[in-house]
Coordinates of C-alpha atoms in Angstrom, one line a residue:
M25 CA 150.5 161.4 100.9
K26 CA 151.2 158.5 98.7
K27 CA 151.6 156.3 101.8
I28 CA 148.1 157.3 102.9
Q29 CA 146.7 156.5 99.5
K30 CA 148.2 153.1 99.5
L31 CA 146.7 152.4 102.9
L32 CA 143.3 153.5 101.7
V33 CA 143.5 151.1 98.7
V34 CA 144.5 148.2 100.9
A35 CA 141.6 149.0 103.3
V36 CA 139.1 149.2 100.5
T37 CA 140.4 145.9 98.9
L38 CA 140.1 144.1 102.3
L39 CA 136.6 145.4 102.7
L40 CA 135.5 144.1 99.3
V41 CA 137.0 140.7 100.0
F42 CA 135.2 140.3 103.3
S43 CA 132.0 141.6 101.7
L44 CA 132.2 139.0 98.9
A45 CA 133.0 136.2 101.3
A46 CA 129.9 137.1 103.4
C47 CA 127.7 137.1 100.3
G48 CA 129.0 133.7 99.2
S49 CA 128.3 132.2 102.6
S50 CA 124.8 133.7 102.6
S51 CA 124.2 132.4 99.2
K52 CA 125.2 128.9 100.2
E53 CA 123.0 129.0 103.2
T54 CA 120.0 130.1 101.1
S55 CA 120.7 127.4 98.5
S56 CA 120.9 124.8 101.2
S57 CA 117.7 125.8 102.9
S58 CA 115.6 126.0 99.7
S59 CA 116.6 122.6 98.3
G60 CA 114.3 120.8 100.7
G61 CA 116.3 117.6 100.3
E62 CA 118.6 116.6 103.2
K63 CA 117.3 119.4 105.4
G64 CA 113.8 117.9 105.0
K65 CA 114.9 114.4 105.7
S66 CA 116.8 115.3 108.9
G67 CA 114.5 118.1 110.1
D68 CA 111.0 118.4 111.4
D69 CA 109.5 120.1 108.3
I70 CA 107.1 118.4 106.0
Q71 CA 109.1 117.6 102.8
E72 CA 108.0 119.0 99.5
L73 CA 107.3 115.9 97.3
T74 CA 105.5 114.7 94.2
I75 CA 104.1 111.2 94.7
K76 CA 102.8 109.1 91.8
I77 CA 100.2 106.3 92.2
S78 CA 99.7 104.0 89.2
H79 CA 97.1 101.3 88.7
V80 CA 95.6 99.4 85.7
V81 CA 91.9 99.6 86.3
A82 CA 89.2 102.1 85.6
E83 CA 88.0 105.1 87.7
N84 CA 84.8 103.6 88.9
T85 CA 86.6 100.9 91.0
P86 CA 87.5 100.4 94.7
K87 CA 91.1 100.8 93.7
Q88 CA 90.6 104.2 92.3
A89 CA 88.4 105.2 95.2
G90 CA 91.2 104.2 97.6
A91 CA 93.9 106.0 95.6
I92 CA 91.9 109.3 95.5
A93 CA 91.3 109.0 99.3
M94 CA 95.1 108.7 99.7
K95 CA 95.7 111.7 97.5
E96 CA 93.1 113.9 99.2
Y97 CA 94.3 113.1 102.7
I98 CA 98.0 113.5 102.0
E99 CA 97.6 116.8 100.1
K100 CA 95.3 118.3 102.8
E101 CA 97.3 117.2 105.8
S102 CA 100.6 118.4 104.2
G103 CA 99.2 121.8 103.4
G104 CA 99.9 121.2 99.8
K105 CA 103.6 120.5 100.2
I106 CA 103.0 117.0 99.0
K107 CA 101.4 116.6 95.6
V108 CA 99.9 113.2 94.7
Q109 CA 99.2 112.3 91.1
V110 CA 96.9 109.3 90.4
Y111 CA 97.2 107.4 87.1
P112 CA 94.4 104.9 86.5
N113 CA 93.7 102.7 83.4
S114 CA 97.4 101.9 82.8
Q115 CA 98.0 105.6 81.9
L116 CA 101.5 105.5 83.4
F117 CA 102.4 101.8 83.5
G118 CA 100.6 98.5 82.8
D119 CA 100.6 95.0 84.3
K120 CA 103.8 94.0 82.6
D121 CA 106.0 96.9 83.6
E122 CA 104.6 98.5 86.8
Y123 CA 106.6 96.4 89.2
Q124 CA 109.9 97.1 87.5
N125 CA 109.2 100.8 87.5
L126 CA 108.3 100.7 91.2
V127 CA 111.7 99.0 91.8
A128 CA 113.3 101.8 89.8
N129 CA 111.3 104.4 91.8
N130 CA 109.8 105.8 88.7
V131 CA 106.5 105.5 90.5
Q132 CA 106.0 105.5 94.3
F133 CA 102.9 103.4 94.7
I134 CA 101.3 100.6 92.6
I135 CA 98.3 98.3 93.4
P136 CA 98.7 95.1 91.5
D137 CA 96.5 92.1 91.6
M138 CA 98.2 89.5 93.8
S139 CA 97.8 86.9 91.1
K140 CA 100.5 88.9 89.2
M141 CA 102.8 88.6 92.2
V142 CA 103.0 84.8 92.5
G143 CA 106.4 84.7 90.7
N144 CA 107.8 87.0 93.4
D145 CA 106.6 84.8 96.2
P146 CA 104.3 81.8 96.5
G147 CA 102.5 83.5 99.4
F148 CA 100.6 85.6 96.9
N149 CA 98.7 82.4 95.9
V150 CA 96.7 82.8 99.0
P151 CA 93.7 84.5 97.3
A152 CA 93.5 81.6 94.8
M153 CA 93.4 78.9 97.5
P154 CA 89.9 77.3 97.1
F155 CA 87.4 78.4 99.8
L156 CA 90.1 79.6 102.1
F157 CA 88.3 82.7 103.3
K158 CA 84.6 82.9 104.2
D159 CA 84.3 86.7 103.5
D160 CA 86.2 89.9 103.0
A161 CA 86.6 90.5 106.7
A162 CA 88.5 87.2 107.1
A163 CA 90.8 88.0 104.2
E164 CA 91.5 91.5 105.5
A165 CA 92.3 90.2 108.9
F166 CA 94.8 87.8 107.5
W167 CA 96.7 90.4 105.5
D168 CA 96.6 92.9 108.4
G169 CA 98.1 90.2 110.7
E170 CA 101.5 88.7 111.3
K171 CA 101.6 86.1 108.4
G172 CA 100.2 88.5 105.8
K173 CA 102.8 91.1 106.7
E174 CA 105.4 88.3 106.6
I175 CA 104.5 87.7 102.9
F176 CA 104.7 91.4 102.2
K177 CA 108.1 91.7 103.9
R178 CA 109.6 89.1 101.5
L179 CA 109.4 91.7 98.7
E180 CA 112.0 93.9 100.5
K181 CA 114.7 91.9 98.7
D182 CA 113.5 93.7 95.5
G183 CA 113.5 97.1 97.2
V184 CA 109.7 97.0 97.6
L185 CA 107.6 97.4 100.7
G186 CA 104.1 95.9 101.0
L187 CA 101.8 98.2 103.0
A188 CA 98.2 96.9 102.7
M189 CA 95.7 94.6 101.0
W190 CA 92.9 96.2 99.1
P191 CA 90.1 93.8 98.1
N192 CA 88.1 93.4 95.0
G193 CA 86.2 90.5 96.5
A194 CA 85.2 86.9 96.3
K195 CA 84.9 85.4 92.8
H196 CA 81.9 83.6 91.4
M197 CA 81.4 81.6 88.2
T198 CA 79.4 82.3 85.1
N199 CA 78.9 80.1 82.1
N200 CA 76.7 79.7 79.0
K201 CA 76.0 76.0 79.2
K202 CA 74.3 74.9 82.4
A203 CA 73.7 75.6 86.1
I204 CA 76.6 74.6 88.4
S205 CA 75.8 73.0 91.7
K206 CA 78.4 70.1 92.0
P207 CA 81.9 69.4 90.8
E208 CA 80.8 67.0 88.0
D209 CA 78.8 69.9 86.4
L210 CA 82.1 71.5 85.3
K211 CA 83.3 68.5 83.3
G212 CA 84.3 69.6 79.8
L213 CA 83.7 73.3 80.3
K214 CA 86.3 75.8 79.2
I215 CA 86.7 78.6 81.8
R216 CA 88.6 81.8 81.5
T217 CA 90.8 82.5 84.6
Q218 CA 93.4 85.1 85.5
G219 CA 96.0 82.4 84.9
G220 CA 98.6 80.8 87.2
Q221 CA 99.5 77.2 88.1
L222 CA 97.2 76.9 91.1
L223 CA 94.0 78.0 89.2
E224 CA 95.0 75.7 86.3
E225 CA 95.2 72.7 88.7
I226 CA 91.9 73.6 90.4
Y227 CA 90.0 73.5 87.1
G228 CA 92.0 70.5 86.0
K229 CA 90.8 68.6 89.1
L230 CA 87.3 69.6 88.2
N231 CA 87.8 68.2 84.6
A232 CA 87.4 71.7 83.1
G233 CA 89.8 73.6 80.9
S234 CA 91.5 76.8 82.2
V235 CA 92.2 79.5 79.6
S236 CA 94.0 82.8 80.1
I237 CA 92.4 85.7 78.1
P238 CA 93.0 89.4 78.6
F239 CA 90.2 91.0 80.6
N240 CA 89.4 93.6 77.9
E241 CA 88.9 90.7 75.4
L242 CA 86.7 88.6 77.6
Y243 CA 83.2 89.8 76.7
T244 CA 83.9 89.0 73.0
A245 CA 85.4 85.6 73.9
L246 CA 82.3 84.7 75.9
Q247 CA 80.0 86.1 73.2
Q248 CA 81.7 84.0 70.4
G249 CA 82.0 80.9 72.5
T250 CA 85.8 80.9 72.6
V251 CA 85.3 80.0 76.3
D252 CA 82.2 78.7 78.0
G253 CA 82.5 80.7 81.2
E254 CA 84.6 82.8 83.5
E255 CA 85.1 83.5 87.2
N256 CA 85.0 87.0 88.6
T257 CA 83.7 89.4 91.3
F258 CA 80.1 90.6 91.1
S259 CA 81.3 94.1 90.3
N260 CA 83.4 92.9 87.3
I261 CA 80.6 90.6 86.1
E262 CA 78.0 93.4 86.3
S263 CA 80.1 96.4 85.0
K264 CA 81.3 94.4 82.0
K265 CA 77.8 93.1 81.3
F266 CA 78.8 89.5 81.2
D267 CA 75.3 88.6 82.1
E268 CA 74.3 89.6 78.5
V269 CA 76.3 86.6 77.2
Q270 CA 76.2 84.2 80.2
K271 CA 73.0 82.3 81.0
Y272 CA 74.1 81.0 84.4
T273 CA 75.8 82.6 87.4
T274 CA 76.9 80.4 90.4
V275 CA 77.5 82.2 93.7
M276 CA 80.5 80.3 95.0
G277 CA 83.1 82.6 96.6
H278 CA 85.6 79.8 95.8
T279 CA 88.6 82.1 95.1
R280 CA 89.3 85.9 95.4
V281 CA 90.7 88.9 93.7
D282 CA 92.8 90.9 96.1
Y283 CA 95.4 93.7 95.5
A284 CA 98.6 94.6 97.2
L285 CA 99.5 98.3 97.9
L286 CA 103.2 98.5 97.3
T287 CA 105.8 101.2 97.6
N288 CA 109.5 101.7 96.9
T289 CA 111.7 101.2 100.0
K290 CA 114.2 104.0 99.0
F291 CA 111.3 106.4 98.7
W292 CA 109.8 105.3 102.0
D293 CA 113.1 105.5 103.9
S294 CA 113.8 109.0 102.4
L295 CA 110.8 110.4 104.3
N296 CA 111.4 112.2 107.6
E297 CA 109.2 111.3 110.6
K298 CA 106.5 114.0 110.1
T299 CA 106.2 113.3 106.4
K300 CA 106.1 109.6 106.8
E301 CA 103.3 109.9 109.4
I302 CA 101.2 111.9 107.0
V303 CA 101.8 109.4 104.1
Q304 CA 101.1 106.4 106.3
K305 CA 97.8 107.9 107.6
G306 CA 97.0 108.6 103.9
V307 CA 97.6 104.9 103.2
D308 CA 95.4 103.9 106.1
Q309 CA 92.6 106.2 104.8
G310 CA 92.9 104.8 101.3
T311 CA 92.8 101.3 102.6
K312 CA 89.6 102.0 104.6
V313 CA 87.9 103.6 101.6
A314 CA 89.0 100.9 99.2
R315 CA 87.6 98.1 101.5
E316 CA 84.3 99.9 102.1
S317 CA 84.0 100.6 98.4
A318 CA 84.6 97.0 97.4
K319 CA 81.9 95.6 99.6
K320 CA 79.4 98.3 98.6
L321 CA 80.1 97.9 94.9
N322 CA 79.8 94.1 95.0
D323 CA 76.5 94.2 97.0
E324 CA 75.1 96.8 94.5
S325 CA 76.3 94.8 91.5
L326 CA 74.6 91.6 92.7
K327 CA 71.4 93.5 93.1
K328 CA 71.7 94.9 89.6
L329 CA 72.3 91.4 88.1
K330 CA 69.2 90.1 89.9
D331 CA 67.2 93.1 88.7
R332 CA 68.3 92.8 85.1
G333 CA 67.3 89.1 85.1
Q334 CA 69.5 88.2 82.2
T335 CA 71.4 85.4 84.0
K336 CA 70.0 82.7 86.2
I337 CA 71.6 83.1 89.6
N338 CA 72.2 80.0 91.7
E339 CA 73.7 80.3 95.2
L340 CA 75.5 77.2 96.4
S341 CA 74.2 75.7 99.7
P342 CA 76.7 74.9 102.5
A343 CA 76.4 71.2 101.6
E344 CA 77.2 71.9 97.9
I345 CA 80.2 74.0 98.9
E346 CA 81.4 71.1 101.0
G347 CA 81.2 68.9 97.9
F348 CA 83.5 71.2 96.1
K349 CA 85.9 71.4 99.1
K350 CA 86.1 67.6 99.3
E351 CA 86.9 67.3 95.6
L352 CA 89.6 70.0 95.8
Q353 CA 91.2 68.8 99.0
P354 CA 94.2 67.2 97.3
I355 CA 94.9 70.5 95.5
Y356 CA 94.5 72.4 98.8
D357 CA 96.9 70.1 100.6
E358 CA 99.5 70.3 97.9
W359 CA 99.5 74.1 97.7
A360 CA 99.4 74.5 101.5
K361 CA 102.9 73.0 101.5
K362 CA 104.1 75.2 98.7
I363 CA 102.7 78.4 100.3
G364 CA 103.5 77.4 103.9
E365 CA 101.3 75.4 106.2
D366 CA 101.8 77.9 109.0
I367 CA 100.4 80.6 106.6
I368 CA 97.4 78.6 105.6
K369 CA 96.7 77.6 109.2
D370 CA 96.8 81.3 110.2
A371 CA 94.5 82.2 107.2
E372 CA 92.0 79.5 108.3
S373 CA 91.9 80.9 111.8
K374 CA 90.5 84.2 110.5
N375 CA 87.2 82.5 109.6
K376 CA 86.2 82.1 113.3

């Protein structure tokens, strides 16, 4: 009898051991499948992610329009598995720290002004090259092409991947002193620019001063005469009401404001094929909307400036533009060597 009891105890014990082992294995499998990490990367499922997009300008801008288009496409096509958070107006990071936080993968997309990127690579001086592009289409064709992608690729040493150019548009000049139609007219004027060595040399060659002032302080600086003028896109001139404190506007298109859509390489490489396809198509949709929005906004802003009639608008003739080109040719030649003559030649070819 005792022997039978002992056998029953052993049997029950073994049964409990096998049962616990099975539960443990099942638990591990459940834990692995719900993590969404490595399984998502190697499998075909859309990964569950939260993506942050940070930029420094307001909501009523082409940059914000493009970011929202990205968000809407990615969230819809992923069935809500991917959440996209957009932070405009430097809510998350500002000009001074957004790139470092992208490198650290604290944010997955930023859209900085290319003028802020010249310290990372001289190729980002391309938008500041005088009269390099005749219109938005030529600039977009360059950045979509081989040489533009080559400049973007140089950021990979930092762990950053350049995906697309989003335009703000061609810049034009305003001032409170006189109409500008030839290089000599700029002599002695103090012009606010975005800063950078190339722009400083351009205005130095035109015998004008180049001053760097934060954008949010510019209206007051113009109003008080701290500077005589500034250069900007039509949308920036109109939305900030610079025409209230600037008597003259010269339609020049001499330089540009363009943005770079950047992502973190570790983040990008962590996406499986299906997820990456959705995110890439979201980038494409955002780029399309940002470009369309920039052109529409600048066209509407020029019309508003004309309708308000507070600034005298003078559009340079082709002959007058040639006069500026001739004066700035030494600067152009010098910086073509610094940026890369092959790059400049490719950019010039997009104007055909």
